[in-house]
Short mmCIF file of N, CA and C in Angstrom, two decimals:
data_model
loop_
_atom_site.label_atom_id
_atom_site.label_comp_id
_atom_site.label_asym_id
_atom_site.label_seq_id
_atom_site.Cartn_x
_atom_site.Cartn_y
_atom_site.Cartn_z
N MET A 24 96.73 92.85 105.98
CA MET A 24 96.63 93.75 107.11
C MET A 24 95.16 94.09 107.34
N LYS A 25 94.74 94.05 108.58
CA LYS A 25 93.36 94.34 108.93
C LYS A 25 93.09 95.85 108.83
N ARG A 26 91.93 96.21 108.33
CA ARG A 26 91.57 97.62 108.20
C ARG A 26 91.24 98.23 109.55
N LYS A 27 91.60 99.48 109.72
CA LYS A 27 91.37 100.22 110.96
C LYS A 27 90.11 101.05 110.81
N TYR A 28 89.25 101.04 111.82
CA TYR A 28 88.03 101.87 111.77
C TYR A 28 88.40 103.32 112.07
N VAL A 29 87.87 104.23 111.26
CA VAL A 29 88.04 105.67 111.45
C VAL A 29 86.66 106.29 111.35
N ALA A 30 86.31 107.14 112.31
CA ALA A 30 85.02 107.83 112.26
C ALA A 30 84.94 108.68 110.99
N ILE A 31 83.77 108.77 110.40
CA ILE A 31 83.61 109.47 109.13
C ILE A 31 84.01 110.94 109.24
N GLU A 32 83.72 111.58 110.37
CA GLU A 32 84.10 112.98 110.56
C GLU A 32 85.61 113.14 110.56
N GLN A 33 86.31 112.20 111.20
CA GLN A 33 87.77 112.23 111.25
C GLN A 33 88.38 112.00 109.86
N ALA A 34 87.81 111.09 109.10
CA ALA A 34 88.30 110.82 107.75
C ALA A 34 88.12 112.03 106.84
N ILE A 35 86.97 112.69 106.93
CA ILE A 35 86.72 113.88 106.12
C ILE A 35 87.67 115.00 106.53
N ALA A 36 87.87 115.20 107.83
CA ALA A 36 88.78 116.25 108.30
C ALA A 36 90.21 115.99 107.82
N TRP A 37 90.65 114.73 107.89
CA TRP A 37 92.00 114.39 107.41
C TRP A 37 92.12 114.65 105.92
N GLY A 38 91.14 114.24 105.14
CA GLY A 38 91.18 114.44 103.70
C GLY A 38 91.17 115.91 103.31
N LYS A 39 90.36 116.70 104.00
CA LYS A 39 90.31 118.13 103.71
C LYS A 39 91.65 118.78 104.00
N GLU A 40 92.29 118.40 105.09
CA GLU A 40 93.61 118.95 105.42
C GLU A 40 94.66 118.46 104.44
N PHE A 41 94.64 117.18 104.10
CA PHE A 41 95.63 116.59 103.20
C PHE A 41 95.57 117.20 101.81
N TYR A 42 94.36 117.37 101.27
CA TYR A 42 94.19 117.90 99.92
C TYR A 42 93.98 119.42 99.88
N GLY A 43 93.90 120.08 101.03
CA GLY A 43 93.74 121.52 101.08
C GLY A 43 92.35 121.99 100.67
N ILE A 44 91.34 121.21 100.96
CA ILE A 44 89.95 121.55 100.62
C ILE A 44 89.39 122.45 101.72
N GLU A 45 88.79 123.55 101.34
CA GLU A 45 88.24 124.47 102.33
C GLU A 45 86.72 124.41 102.43
N GLU A 46 86.03 123.98 101.37
CA GLU A 46 84.57 123.91 101.42
C GLU A 46 84.11 122.63 102.13
N ASN A 47 82.82 122.63 102.48
CA ASN A 47 82.24 121.41 103.04
C ASN A 47 82.15 120.37 101.94
N CYS A 48 82.44 119.12 102.28
CA CYS A 48 82.38 118.06 101.28
C CYS A 48 82.09 116.73 101.97
N GLY A 49 81.79 115.74 101.17
CA GLY A 49 81.51 114.41 101.67
C GLY A 49 82.74 113.53 101.65
N ILE A 50 82.57 112.30 102.06
CA ILE A 50 83.68 111.35 102.18
C ILE A 50 84.33 111.06 100.83
N CYS A 51 83.56 110.94 99.77
CA CYS A 51 84.13 110.61 98.46
C CYS A 51 84.96 111.75 97.88
N ALA A 52 84.67 112.98 98.26
CA ALA A 52 85.46 114.12 97.79
C ALA A 52 86.70 114.34 98.66
N ALA A 53 86.64 113.90 99.91
CA ALA A 53 87.73 114.17 100.85
C ALA A 53 88.82 113.11 100.83
N VAL A 54 88.48 111.87 100.57
CA VAL A 54 89.48 110.79 100.54
C VAL A 54 89.31 109.98 99.26
N ASP A 55 90.34 109.24 98.91
CA ASP A 55 90.31 108.40 97.72
C ASP A 55 89.69 107.06 98.09
N VAL A 56 88.38 106.93 97.92
CA VAL A 56 87.65 105.71 98.28
C VAL A 56 87.97 104.62 97.27
N SER A 57 88.44 103.46 97.78
CA SER A 57 88.79 102.36 96.88
C SER A 57 87.63 101.39 96.66
N ASP A 58 86.70 101.33 97.61
CA ASP A 58 85.54 100.45 97.48
C ASP A 58 84.47 100.93 98.45
N MET A 59 83.22 100.68 98.11
CA MET A 59 82.11 101.05 98.99
C MET A 59 80.92 100.16 98.71
N GLY A 60 80.01 100.10 99.66
CA GLY A 60 78.82 99.29 99.51
C GLY A 60 77.90 99.45 100.69
N TYR A 61 76.87 98.60 100.75
CA TYR A 61 75.89 98.64 101.83
C TYR A 61 76.09 97.46 102.76
N CYS A 62 75.84 97.68 104.05
CA CYS A 62 75.87 96.61 105.04
C CYS A 62 74.61 95.76 104.89
N LYS A 63 74.54 94.68 105.66
CA LYS A 63 73.41 93.76 105.56
C LYS A 63 72.07 94.41 105.91
N ASP A 64 72.08 95.49 106.70
CA ASP A 64 70.82 96.14 107.06
C ASP A 64 70.21 96.93 105.90
N GLY A 65 70.98 97.15 104.82
CA GLY A 65 70.48 97.84 103.65
C GLY A 65 70.45 99.35 103.77
N ILE A 66 70.85 99.89 104.91
CA ILE A 66 70.82 101.34 105.14
C ILE A 66 72.23 101.89 105.34
N THR A 67 73.00 101.24 106.19
CA THR A 67 74.34 101.69 106.52
C THR A 67 75.29 101.44 105.35
N ARG A 68 76.11 102.45 105.02
CA ARG A 68 77.09 102.32 103.95
C ARG A 68 78.49 102.20 104.54
N TRP A 69 79.35 101.41 103.87
CA TRP A 69 80.75 101.29 104.29
C TRP A 69 81.63 101.80 103.17
N TYR A 70 82.80 102.33 103.55
CA TYR A 70 83.76 102.88 102.61
C TYR A 70 85.15 102.38 102.98
N TYR A 71 85.92 101.90 102.00
CA TYR A 71 87.32 101.51 102.18
C TYR A 71 88.20 102.58 101.57
N PHE A 72 89.26 102.94 102.28
CA PHE A 72 90.22 103.93 101.78
C PHE A 72 91.53 103.76 102.54
N ASP A 73 92.58 104.41 102.06
CA ASP A 73 93.87 104.41 102.75
C ASP A 73 94.13 105.79 103.31
N MET A 74 94.61 105.83 104.55
CA MET A 74 94.94 107.09 105.20
C MET A 74 96.40 107.01 105.62
N ASP A 75 97.27 107.74 104.94
CA ASP A 75 98.72 107.69 105.16
C ASP A 75 99.26 106.28 105.03
N GLY A 76 98.77 105.52 104.05
CA GLY A 76 99.24 104.17 103.79
C GLY A 76 98.63 103.10 104.67
N VAL A 77 97.76 103.49 105.60
CA VAL A 77 97.09 102.54 106.49
C VAL A 77 95.71 102.23 105.92
N PRO A 78 95.40 100.95 105.65
CA PRO A 78 94.06 100.63 105.16
C PRO A 78 93.00 100.89 106.22
N CYS A 79 91.98 101.66 105.87
CA CYS A 79 90.94 102.05 106.82
C CYS A 79 89.56 101.81 106.24
N TYR A 80 88.56 101.88 107.12
CA TYR A 80 87.16 101.83 106.68
C TYR A 80 86.36 102.76 107.57
N THR A 81 85.22 103.20 107.07
CA THR A 81 84.31 104.01 107.87
C THR A 81 82.88 103.60 107.52
N LEU A 82 81.96 103.98 108.36
CA LEU A 82 80.54 103.67 108.17
C LEU A 82 79.75 104.95 108.15
N LYS A 83 78.72 105.00 107.31
CA LYS A 83 77.81 106.15 107.27
C LYS A 83 76.41 105.62 107.52
N PHE A 84 75.79 106.09 108.59
CA PHE A 84 74.47 105.60 108.99
C PHE A 84 73.37 106.41 108.36
#
């Protein structure tokens, strides 16, 4: 199944609601990241995670 793109702000908001987190946090604290790395430009980071059983990815510039 192809991964669905989700904006990083949306992924963090979903994770905070799902886990009941009230403080500000980053993507790794808000969702269960299964893999991450850098894009070819060496600056942009990508993150793989599942959101309600749907495989997703997001980018952080």
